[in-house]
XYZ file of C-alpha atoms in Angstrom:
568
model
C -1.670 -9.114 -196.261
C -3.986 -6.051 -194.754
C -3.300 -3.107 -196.879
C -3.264 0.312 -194.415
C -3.381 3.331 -196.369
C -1.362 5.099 -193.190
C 1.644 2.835 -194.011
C 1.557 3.553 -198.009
C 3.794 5.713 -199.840
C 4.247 7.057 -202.869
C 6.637 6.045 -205.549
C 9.847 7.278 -205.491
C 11.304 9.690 -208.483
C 12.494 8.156 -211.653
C 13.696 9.276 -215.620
C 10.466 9.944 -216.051
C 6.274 9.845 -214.664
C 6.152 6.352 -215.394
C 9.719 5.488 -213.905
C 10.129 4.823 -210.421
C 13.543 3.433 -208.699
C 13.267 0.608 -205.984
C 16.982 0.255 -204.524
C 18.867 1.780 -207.120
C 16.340 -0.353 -209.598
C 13.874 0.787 -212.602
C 10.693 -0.196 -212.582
C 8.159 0.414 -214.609
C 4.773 2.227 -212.276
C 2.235 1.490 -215.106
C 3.111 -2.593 -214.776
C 2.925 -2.110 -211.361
C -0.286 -0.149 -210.825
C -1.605 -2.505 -213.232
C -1.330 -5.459 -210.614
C -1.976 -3.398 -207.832
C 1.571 -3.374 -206.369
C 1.635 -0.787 -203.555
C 5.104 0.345 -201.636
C 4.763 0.467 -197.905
C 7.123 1.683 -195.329
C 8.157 -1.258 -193.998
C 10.201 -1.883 -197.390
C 7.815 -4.430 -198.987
C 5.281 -4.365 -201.876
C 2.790 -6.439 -202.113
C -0.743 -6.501 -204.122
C -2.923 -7.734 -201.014
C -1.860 -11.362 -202.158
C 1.798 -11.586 -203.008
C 4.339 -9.640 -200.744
C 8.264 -8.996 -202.245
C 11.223 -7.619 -199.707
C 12.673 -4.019 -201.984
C 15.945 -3.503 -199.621
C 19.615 -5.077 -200.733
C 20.153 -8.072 -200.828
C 16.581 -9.180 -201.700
C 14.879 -6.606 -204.053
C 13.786 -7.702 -207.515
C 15.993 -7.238 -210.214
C 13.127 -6.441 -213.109
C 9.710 -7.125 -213.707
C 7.811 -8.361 -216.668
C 4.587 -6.655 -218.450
C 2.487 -9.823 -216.649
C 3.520 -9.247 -213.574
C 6.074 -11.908 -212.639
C 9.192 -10.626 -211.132
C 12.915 -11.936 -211.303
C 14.685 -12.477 -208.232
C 12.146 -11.362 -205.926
C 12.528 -12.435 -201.924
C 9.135 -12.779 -200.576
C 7.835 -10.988 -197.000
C 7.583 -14.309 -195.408
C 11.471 -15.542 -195.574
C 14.221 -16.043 -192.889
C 15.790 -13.270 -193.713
C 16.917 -11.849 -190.250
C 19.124 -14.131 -187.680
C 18.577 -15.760 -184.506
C 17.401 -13.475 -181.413
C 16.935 -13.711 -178.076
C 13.596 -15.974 -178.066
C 14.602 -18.388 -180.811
C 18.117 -18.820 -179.019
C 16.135 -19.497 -175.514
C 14.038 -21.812 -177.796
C 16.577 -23.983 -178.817
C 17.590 -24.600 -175.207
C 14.363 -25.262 -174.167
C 14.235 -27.222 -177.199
C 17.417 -29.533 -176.395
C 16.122 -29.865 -172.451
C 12.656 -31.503 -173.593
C 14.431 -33.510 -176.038
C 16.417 -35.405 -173.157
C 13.796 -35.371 -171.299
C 11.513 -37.179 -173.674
C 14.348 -39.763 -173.655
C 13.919 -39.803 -169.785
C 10.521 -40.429 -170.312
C 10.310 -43.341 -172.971
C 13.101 -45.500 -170.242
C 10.829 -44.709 -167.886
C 7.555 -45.790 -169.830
C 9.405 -48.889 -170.854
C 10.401 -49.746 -167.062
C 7.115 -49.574 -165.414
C 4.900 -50.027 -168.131
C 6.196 -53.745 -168.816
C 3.877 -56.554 -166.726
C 5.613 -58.605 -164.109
C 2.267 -60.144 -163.047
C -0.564 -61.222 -164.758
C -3.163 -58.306 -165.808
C -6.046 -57.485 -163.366
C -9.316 -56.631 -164.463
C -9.367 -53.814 -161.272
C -5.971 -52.845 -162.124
C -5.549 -52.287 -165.978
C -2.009 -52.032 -167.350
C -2.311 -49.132 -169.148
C -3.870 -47.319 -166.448
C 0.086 -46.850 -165.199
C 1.173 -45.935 -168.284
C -1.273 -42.472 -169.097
C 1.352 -40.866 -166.406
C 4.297 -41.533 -169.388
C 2.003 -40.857 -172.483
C 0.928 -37.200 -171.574
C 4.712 -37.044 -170.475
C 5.363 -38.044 -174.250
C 2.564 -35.700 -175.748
C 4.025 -32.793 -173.132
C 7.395 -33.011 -174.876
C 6.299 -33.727 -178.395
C 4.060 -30.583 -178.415
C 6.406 -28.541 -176.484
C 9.191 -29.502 -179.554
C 6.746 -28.707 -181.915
C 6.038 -24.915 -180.340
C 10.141 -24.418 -179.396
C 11.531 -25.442 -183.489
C 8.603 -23.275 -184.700
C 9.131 -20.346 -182.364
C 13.228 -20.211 -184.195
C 11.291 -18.508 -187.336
C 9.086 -16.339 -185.352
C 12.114 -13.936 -184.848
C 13.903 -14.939 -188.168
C 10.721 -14.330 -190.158
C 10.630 -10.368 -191.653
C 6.794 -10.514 -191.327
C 5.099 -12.727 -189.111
C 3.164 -15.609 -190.687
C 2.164 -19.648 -189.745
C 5.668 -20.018 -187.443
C 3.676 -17.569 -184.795
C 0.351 -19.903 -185.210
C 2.319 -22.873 -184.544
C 3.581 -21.896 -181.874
C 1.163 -20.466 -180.047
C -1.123 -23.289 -180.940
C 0.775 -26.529 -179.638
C 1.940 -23.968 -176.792
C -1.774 -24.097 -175.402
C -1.762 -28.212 -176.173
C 1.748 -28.241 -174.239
C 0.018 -26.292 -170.849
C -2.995 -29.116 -171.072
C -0.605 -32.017 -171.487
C 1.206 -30.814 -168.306
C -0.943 -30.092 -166.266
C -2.680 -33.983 -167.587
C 0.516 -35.363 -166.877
C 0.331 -34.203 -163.482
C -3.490 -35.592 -163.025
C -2.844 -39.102 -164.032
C 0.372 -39.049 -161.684
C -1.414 -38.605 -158.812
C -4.675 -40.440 -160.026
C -2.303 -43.453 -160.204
C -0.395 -42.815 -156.773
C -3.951 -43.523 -155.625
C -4.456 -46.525 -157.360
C -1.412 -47.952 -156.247
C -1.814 -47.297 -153.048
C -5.725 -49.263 -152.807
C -3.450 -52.016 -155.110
C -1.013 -52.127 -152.244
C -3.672 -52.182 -149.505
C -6.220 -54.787 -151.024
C -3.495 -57.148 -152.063
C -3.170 -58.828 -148.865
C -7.063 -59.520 -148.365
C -8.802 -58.851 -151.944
C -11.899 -58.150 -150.112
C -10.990 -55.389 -147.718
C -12.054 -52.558 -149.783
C -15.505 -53.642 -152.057
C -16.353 -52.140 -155.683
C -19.358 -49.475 -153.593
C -19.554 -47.070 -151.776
C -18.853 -43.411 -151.912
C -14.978 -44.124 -152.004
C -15.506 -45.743 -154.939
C -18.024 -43.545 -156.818
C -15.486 -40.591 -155.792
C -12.436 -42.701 -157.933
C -15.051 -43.531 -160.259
C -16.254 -40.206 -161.328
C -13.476 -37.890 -160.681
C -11.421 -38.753 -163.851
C -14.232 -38.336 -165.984
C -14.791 -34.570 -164.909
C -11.219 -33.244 -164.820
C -10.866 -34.715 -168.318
C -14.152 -32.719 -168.870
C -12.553 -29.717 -167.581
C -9.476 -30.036 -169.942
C -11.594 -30.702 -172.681
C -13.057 -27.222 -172.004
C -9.782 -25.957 -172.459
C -9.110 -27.270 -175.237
C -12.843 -26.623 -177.028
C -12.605 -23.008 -175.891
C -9.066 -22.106 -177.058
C -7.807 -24.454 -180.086
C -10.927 -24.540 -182.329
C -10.718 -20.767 -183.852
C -9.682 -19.408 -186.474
C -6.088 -18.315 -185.709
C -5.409 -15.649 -188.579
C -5.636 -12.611 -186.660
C -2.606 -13.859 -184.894
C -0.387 -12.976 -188.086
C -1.209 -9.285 -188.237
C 1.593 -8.164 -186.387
C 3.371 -6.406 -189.532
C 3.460 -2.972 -188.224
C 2.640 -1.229 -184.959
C -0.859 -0.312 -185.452
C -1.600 -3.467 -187.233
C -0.573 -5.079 -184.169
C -2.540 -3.143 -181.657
C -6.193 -2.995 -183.557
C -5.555 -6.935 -184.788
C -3.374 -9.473 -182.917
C -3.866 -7.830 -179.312
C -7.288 -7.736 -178.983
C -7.872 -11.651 -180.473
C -5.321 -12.618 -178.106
C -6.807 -11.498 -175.477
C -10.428 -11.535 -176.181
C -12.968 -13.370 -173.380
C -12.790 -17.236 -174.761
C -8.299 -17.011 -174.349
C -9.446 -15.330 -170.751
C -11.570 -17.845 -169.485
C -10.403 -20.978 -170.786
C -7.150 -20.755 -167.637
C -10.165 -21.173 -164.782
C -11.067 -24.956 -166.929
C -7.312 -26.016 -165.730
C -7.313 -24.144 -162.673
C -10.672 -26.374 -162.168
C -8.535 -29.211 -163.064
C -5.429 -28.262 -160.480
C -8.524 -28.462 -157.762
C -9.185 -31.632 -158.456
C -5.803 -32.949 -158.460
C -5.705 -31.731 -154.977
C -8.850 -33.633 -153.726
C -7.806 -36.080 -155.443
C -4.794 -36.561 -153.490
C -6.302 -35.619 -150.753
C -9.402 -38.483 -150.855
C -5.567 -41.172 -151.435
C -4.453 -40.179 -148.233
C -7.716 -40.478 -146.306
C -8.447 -43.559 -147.701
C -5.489 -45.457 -147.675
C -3.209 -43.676 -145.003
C -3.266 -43.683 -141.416
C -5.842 -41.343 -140.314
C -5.340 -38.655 -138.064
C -7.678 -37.202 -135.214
C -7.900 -33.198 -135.290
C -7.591 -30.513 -137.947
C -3.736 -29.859 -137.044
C -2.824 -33.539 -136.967
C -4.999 -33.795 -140.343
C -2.699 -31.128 -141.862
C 0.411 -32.294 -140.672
C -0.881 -36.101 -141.917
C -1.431 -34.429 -145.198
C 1.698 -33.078 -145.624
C 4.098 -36.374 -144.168
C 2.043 -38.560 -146.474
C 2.244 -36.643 -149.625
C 5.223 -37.455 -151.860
C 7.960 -35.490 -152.579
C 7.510 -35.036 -156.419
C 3.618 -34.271 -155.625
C 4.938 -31.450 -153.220
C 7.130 -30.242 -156.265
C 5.173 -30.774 -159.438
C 1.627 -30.173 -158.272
C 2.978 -25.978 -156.918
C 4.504 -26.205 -160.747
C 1.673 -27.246 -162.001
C -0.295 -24.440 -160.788
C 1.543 -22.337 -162.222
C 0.144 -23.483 -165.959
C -3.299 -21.756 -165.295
C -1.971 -19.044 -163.796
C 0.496 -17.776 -166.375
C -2.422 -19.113 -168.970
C -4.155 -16.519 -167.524
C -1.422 -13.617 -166.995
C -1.020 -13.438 -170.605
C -4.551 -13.252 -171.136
C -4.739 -10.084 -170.273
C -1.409 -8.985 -170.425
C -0.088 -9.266 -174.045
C 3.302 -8.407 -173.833
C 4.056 -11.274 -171.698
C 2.058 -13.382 -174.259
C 3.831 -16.115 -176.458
C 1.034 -14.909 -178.969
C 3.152 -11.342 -179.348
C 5.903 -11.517 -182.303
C 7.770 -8.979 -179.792
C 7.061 -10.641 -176.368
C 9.470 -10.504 -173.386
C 11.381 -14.094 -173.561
C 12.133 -12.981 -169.965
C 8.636 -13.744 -169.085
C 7.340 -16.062 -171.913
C 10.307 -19.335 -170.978
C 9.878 -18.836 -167.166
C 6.276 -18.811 -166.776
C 4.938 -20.499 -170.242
C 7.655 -23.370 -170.621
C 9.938 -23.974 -167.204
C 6.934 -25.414 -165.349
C 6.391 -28.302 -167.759
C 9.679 -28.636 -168.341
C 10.399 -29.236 -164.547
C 7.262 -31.577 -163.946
C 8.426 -33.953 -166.675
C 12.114 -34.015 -165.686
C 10.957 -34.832 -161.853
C 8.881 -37.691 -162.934
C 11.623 -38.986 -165.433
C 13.686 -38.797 -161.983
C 11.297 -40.946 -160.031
C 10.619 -43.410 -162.731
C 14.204 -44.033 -162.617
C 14.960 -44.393 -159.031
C 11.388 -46.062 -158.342
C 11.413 -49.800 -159.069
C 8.543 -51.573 -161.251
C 4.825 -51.659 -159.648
C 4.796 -55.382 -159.985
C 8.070 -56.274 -158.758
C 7.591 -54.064 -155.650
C 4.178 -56.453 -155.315
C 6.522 -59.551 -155.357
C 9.184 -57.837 -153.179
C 6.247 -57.702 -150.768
C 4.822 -60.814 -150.921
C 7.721 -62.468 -150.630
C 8.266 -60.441 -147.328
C 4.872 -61.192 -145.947
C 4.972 -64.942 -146.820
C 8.779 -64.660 -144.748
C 6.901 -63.377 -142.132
C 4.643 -65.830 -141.936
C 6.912 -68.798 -141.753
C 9.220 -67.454 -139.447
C 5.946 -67.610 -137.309
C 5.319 -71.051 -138.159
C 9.011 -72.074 -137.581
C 9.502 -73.127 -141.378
C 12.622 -72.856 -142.633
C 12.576 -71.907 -146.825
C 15.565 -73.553 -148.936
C 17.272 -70.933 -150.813
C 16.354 -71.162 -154.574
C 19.568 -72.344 -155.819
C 19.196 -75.445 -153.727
C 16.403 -76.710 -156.366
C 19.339 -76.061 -159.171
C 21.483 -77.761 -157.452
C 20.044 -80.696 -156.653
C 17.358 -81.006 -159.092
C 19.481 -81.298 -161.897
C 18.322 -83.710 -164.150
C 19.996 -85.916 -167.252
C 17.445 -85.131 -170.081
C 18.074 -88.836 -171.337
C 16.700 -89.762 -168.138
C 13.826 -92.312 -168.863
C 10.774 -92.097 -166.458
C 12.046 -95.501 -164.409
C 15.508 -94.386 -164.107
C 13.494 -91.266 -162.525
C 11.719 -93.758 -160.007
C 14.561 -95.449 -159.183
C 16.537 -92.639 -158.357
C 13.862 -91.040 -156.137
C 13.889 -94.932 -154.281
C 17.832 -94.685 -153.885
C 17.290 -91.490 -152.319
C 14.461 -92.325 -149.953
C 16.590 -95.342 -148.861
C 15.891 -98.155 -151.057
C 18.338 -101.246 -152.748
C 19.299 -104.225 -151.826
C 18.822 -104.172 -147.888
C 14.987 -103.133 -148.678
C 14.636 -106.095 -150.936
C 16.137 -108.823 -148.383
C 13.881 -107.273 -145.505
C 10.851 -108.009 -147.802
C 12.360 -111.473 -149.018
C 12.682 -112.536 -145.219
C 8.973 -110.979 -144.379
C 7.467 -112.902 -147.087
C 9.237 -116.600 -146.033
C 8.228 -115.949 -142.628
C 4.667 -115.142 -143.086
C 5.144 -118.639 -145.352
C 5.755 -120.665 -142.492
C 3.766 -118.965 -139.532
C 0.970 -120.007 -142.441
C 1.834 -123.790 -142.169
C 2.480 -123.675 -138.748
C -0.374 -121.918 -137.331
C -3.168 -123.834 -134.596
C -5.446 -124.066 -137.298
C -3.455 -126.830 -139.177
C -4.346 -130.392 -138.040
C -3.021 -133.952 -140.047
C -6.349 -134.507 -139.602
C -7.801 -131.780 -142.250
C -4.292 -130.943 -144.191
C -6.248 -129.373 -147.264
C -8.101 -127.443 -145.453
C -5.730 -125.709 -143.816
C -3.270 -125.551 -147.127
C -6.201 -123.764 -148.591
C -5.993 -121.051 -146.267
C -1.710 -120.519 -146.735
C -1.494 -116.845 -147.516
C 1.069 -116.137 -150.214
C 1.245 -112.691 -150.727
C 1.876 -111.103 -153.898
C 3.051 -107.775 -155.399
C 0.098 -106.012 -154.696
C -0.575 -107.100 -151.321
C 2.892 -105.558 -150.488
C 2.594 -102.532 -148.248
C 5.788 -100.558 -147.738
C 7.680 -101.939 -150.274
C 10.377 -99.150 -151.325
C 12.533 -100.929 -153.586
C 12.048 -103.822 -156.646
C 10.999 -107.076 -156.134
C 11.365 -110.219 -158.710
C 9.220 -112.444 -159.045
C 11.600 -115.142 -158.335
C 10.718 -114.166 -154.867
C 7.557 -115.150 -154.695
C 7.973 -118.418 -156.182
C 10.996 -119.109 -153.835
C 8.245 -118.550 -150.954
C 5.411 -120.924 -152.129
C 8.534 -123.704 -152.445
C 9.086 -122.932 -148.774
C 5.681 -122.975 -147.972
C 5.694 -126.245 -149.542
C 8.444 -127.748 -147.522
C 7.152 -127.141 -144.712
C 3.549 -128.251 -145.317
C 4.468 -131.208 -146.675
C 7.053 -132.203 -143.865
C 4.354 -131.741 -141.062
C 1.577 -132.707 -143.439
C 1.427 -135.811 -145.307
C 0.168 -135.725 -148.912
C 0.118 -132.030 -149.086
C 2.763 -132.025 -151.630
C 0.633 -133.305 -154.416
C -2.283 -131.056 -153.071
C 0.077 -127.970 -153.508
C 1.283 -128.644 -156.725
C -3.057 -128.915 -157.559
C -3.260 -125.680 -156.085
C -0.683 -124.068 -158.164
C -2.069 -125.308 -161.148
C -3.731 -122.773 -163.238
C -6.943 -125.123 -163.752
C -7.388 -128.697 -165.233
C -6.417 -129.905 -167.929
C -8.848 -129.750 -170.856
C -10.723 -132.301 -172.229
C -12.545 -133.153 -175.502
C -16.218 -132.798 -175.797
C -18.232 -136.101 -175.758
C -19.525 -137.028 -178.866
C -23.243 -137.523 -177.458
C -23.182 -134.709 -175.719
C -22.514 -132.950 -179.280
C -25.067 -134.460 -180.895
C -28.382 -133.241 -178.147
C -29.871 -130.669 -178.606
C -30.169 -127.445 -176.041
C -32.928 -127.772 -173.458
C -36.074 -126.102 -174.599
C -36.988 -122.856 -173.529
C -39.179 -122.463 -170.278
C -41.328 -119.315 -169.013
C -41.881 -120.559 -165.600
C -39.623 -118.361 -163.254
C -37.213 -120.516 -161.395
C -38.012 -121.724 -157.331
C -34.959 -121.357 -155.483
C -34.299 -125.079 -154.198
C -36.120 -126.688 -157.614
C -34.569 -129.594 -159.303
C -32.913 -128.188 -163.004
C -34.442 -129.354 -165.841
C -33.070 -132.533 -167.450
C -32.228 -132.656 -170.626
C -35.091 -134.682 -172.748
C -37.408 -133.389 -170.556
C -40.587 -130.521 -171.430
C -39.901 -127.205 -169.943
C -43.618 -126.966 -168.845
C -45.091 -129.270 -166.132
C -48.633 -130.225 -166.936
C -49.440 -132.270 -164.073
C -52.465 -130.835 -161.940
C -51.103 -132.730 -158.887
C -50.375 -130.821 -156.196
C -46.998 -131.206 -154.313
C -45.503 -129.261 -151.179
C -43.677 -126.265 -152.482
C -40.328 -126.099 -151.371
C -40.616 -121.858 -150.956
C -43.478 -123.107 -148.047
C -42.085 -126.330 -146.465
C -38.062 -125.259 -146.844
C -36.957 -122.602 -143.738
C -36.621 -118.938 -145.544
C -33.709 -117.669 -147.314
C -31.638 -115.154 -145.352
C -30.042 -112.989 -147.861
C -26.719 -111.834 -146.317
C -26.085 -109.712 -149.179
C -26.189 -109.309 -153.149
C -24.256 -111.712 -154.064
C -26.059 -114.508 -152.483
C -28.869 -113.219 -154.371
């Protein structure tokens, strides 16, 4: 506490020079000059480090020879009710409250992913809107539940420096809360207008330089704002214990030249909301020939919480800056006007975070809005085709599987529905016997060559079946090669037994011949093989010896023609 001699008095009357009564209370003046206690006329005494209240209820009942006093009520105690400002604070207070509640069902509607995540489009990049939102109310709480002991404190201490101090974080939270709104209004619209053709609008240019660049400064600018006014040191604030300790103190620190120009930083900031906004509509709005039809395109296109928050969001500098120079108005003074401090230093944020709590209720989710749309375009598009859609309970309906079903059941009841059963089985039965018989009975068959032309009977089999929709036994096929053989051997004699050959899987068997067991393999030749030579005999040497000269059948025999590799 700052001792001023002009506020010191001397010690009131007592029994004697070193008595002194305090409130109808003895005190001893030696004990107290002894620790420096000095009376002041605001009713406290205080030693430059501890402060005591000397007025009913709260003055000290004795003190000791060391110093210590009993029942002592220090300077910096609740001791007076509830005014004007901390009564306005509480319903300030209770507003941002619901409205933080506005804001977290509103985070958790549109920040949840419908779609999967693109890397142009980051998920979170829709959700800075709801976390300044969050950080607007939470500081804004913070400064309002502080600001009840600014008028209930008897001297003014750390409830002031609170408040003031998450008062300034509340004004760059709004006015942040406003930026990323409309920095994501823009987003969504290029999200909206590349998703039919992905390559419409290309990662280059100066459009995209402009969107690449312009967050980082106005988050520069804020950052000003916040370097300039937060990062001080704050004590100054707190002499506001008596008139003149207000006025040579806490006045001019609160309006010194860093708490004066720090409000241009966000008024830098509101600029750039408006170009940004601005550049959105150009880019991805019908464009407009003409300075008036420019104007009037500006205005149709722009939103109607943009026309309402970004006015109340200009307001945040400007107030920022009113009570820069005028202190009374300042949420800084102990003694300000609430009239001016809750209209101009709280209303605006209040209002810009309870109109976009409004919109993120009535606005549906970003990625359901994308699937609303695509399902509209992809309508569109078959009603030009002439394609008529099956609602989406059709599938449930008919689609309904047993989950016991096995994977043939699954077959079969796909072939039952395509048409399948019995009357697909006979038509293949009948096809089969009658390609049978055309076989036996076609021009080629002579009683002259009867094998020959039995050799050539096509029976078909299961995989020479084209078409074939429903099951077919194999019974069937055997049934056909017994017709097939009734009617080869009625018109063809003998071709009975020459059938049953054919159907035979190969001959029979038979033991190896003892000699044949005993000889050895034939040796082992070098000499490449003539095509037309005699084999080698078994007995005989693999190498011929003889110098007499024979034709060679590769010069006397006509030339191979090699009709392909497996005549090789």
């Amino acid at each position: 506490m700052t001792l001023d001699p002009r506020n010191i008095i001397d010690w009131p009357g007592g029994d004697n020079s070193s008595d002194t009564v305090i409130s109808g209370l003895h005190f001893n003046i030696t004990t107290l000059e002894h620790w420096n206690y000095t009376l002041f006329s605001n009713g406290t005494l205080s030693n430059g480090t501890k402060c005591y209240l000397t007025f009913e209820p709260f003055a000290p009942a004795l003190i000791f020879p060391n110093g210590t006093f009993i029942n002592a009520t220090k300077c910096w105690h609740p001791v007076h009710p509830i005014g004007a400002r901390a009564g306005t604070g509480l319903g300030f207070a209770v507003a941002f409250g619901l409205s933080l509640v506005l804001t977290l069902v509103a985070l958790n509607k549109h920040g949840k992913l419908h779609l999967p995540s693109e890397k142009r489009f980051h998920p979170i990049g829709r959700r800075w809107q709801w976390y300044w939102a969050i950080f607007t109310c939470a500081t804004a709480l913070i400064s309002l539940f502080t600001n009840i002991d600014v008028d209930r404190y008897y001297l003014p201490e750390i409830p002031i420096v609170l408040t003031s101090f998450f008062w300034y974080l509340m004004q760059i939270g709004a006015v942040a809360c406003t930026w990323e709104a409309v920095r994501h209004w823009g987003s969504w619209m290029e999200r909206q207008f590349i998703d039919p053709d992905p390559f419409r609008l290309r990662e280059e240019g100066r459009r995209y330089w402009v969107e690449f660049f312009l967050p980082l400064v106005a988050y520069l600018f804020m950052w000003l704002n916040f370097f300039i006014v937060v990062p001080r040191s704050w004590g100054r604030i707190e002499h506001q214990r008596y008139p003149e300790q207000t006025l040579t103190d806490a006045k001019p620190t609160a309006t010194d030249n860093r708490f004066k120009s720090a409000p241009f930083f966000l008024f830098a900031t509101w600029v750039l909301i408006v170009f940004s906004l601005w550049h959105s509509i150009r880019h991805y709005c019908p464009r407009n020939r003409g300075i008036i039809n420019r104007t009037i395109g500006l205005i149709k296109f722009t939103p109607t919480r943009f026309m309402l928050i970004i006015p109340l969001c200009f307001i945040v500098p400007l107030f920022q800056a009113m009570v820069a120079w005028n202190f009374d108005w300042s949420p800084l003074n102990v003694k300000g006007n609430p009239a001016a401090i809750y209209p101009g230093g709280y209303a605006p944020a209040l209002l810009i975070i309870i109109i976009q709590g409004i919109y993120g209720l009535l606005s549906p989710n970003e990625d359901r809005e994308l699937i609303r749309q695509r399902r509209e375009r992809g309508q569109t598009l078959d009603a030009e085709l002439g394609i008529q859609r099956k609602p989406a309970w059709w599938r449930r309906v008919h689609d309904t599987a047993n989950p016991n079903e096995t994977m043939r059941d699954k077959i079969m009841r796909n072939v039952r529905e395509i048409g399948g059963g019995s009357a697909t089985t006979r038509n293949v039965k009948e096809a089969i016997n009658t390609r049978a018989a055309e076989s036996t009975t076609s021009p080629r068959s002579s009683p002259t060559s009867p094998t020959e032309d039995m050799e050539m009977v096509s029976i078909p089999s299961p995989q020479h079946v084209v078409g074939v929709t429903g099951p077919i036994a194999p019974g069937d096929f055997a049934s056909a090669r017994q017709t097939a053989g009734r009617y080869v051997g009625v018109m063809t004699p003998g071709a009975a037994s020459r059938q049953a050959e054919l159907m035979m899987d190969g001959p029979p068997p038979s033991p190896p011949s003892p000699t044949l067991m005993r000889q050895p393999p034939p040796p082992y030749t070098d000499r490449p093989a003539v095509v037309g030579e005699r084999p080698p005999v078994v007995g005989e040497q693999g190498r011929n010896h003889s110098t007499a000269s024979s034709a060679s059948p590769s010069i006397n025999s006509p030339p191979v023609q090699v009709r392909s590799m497996l005549d090789v």
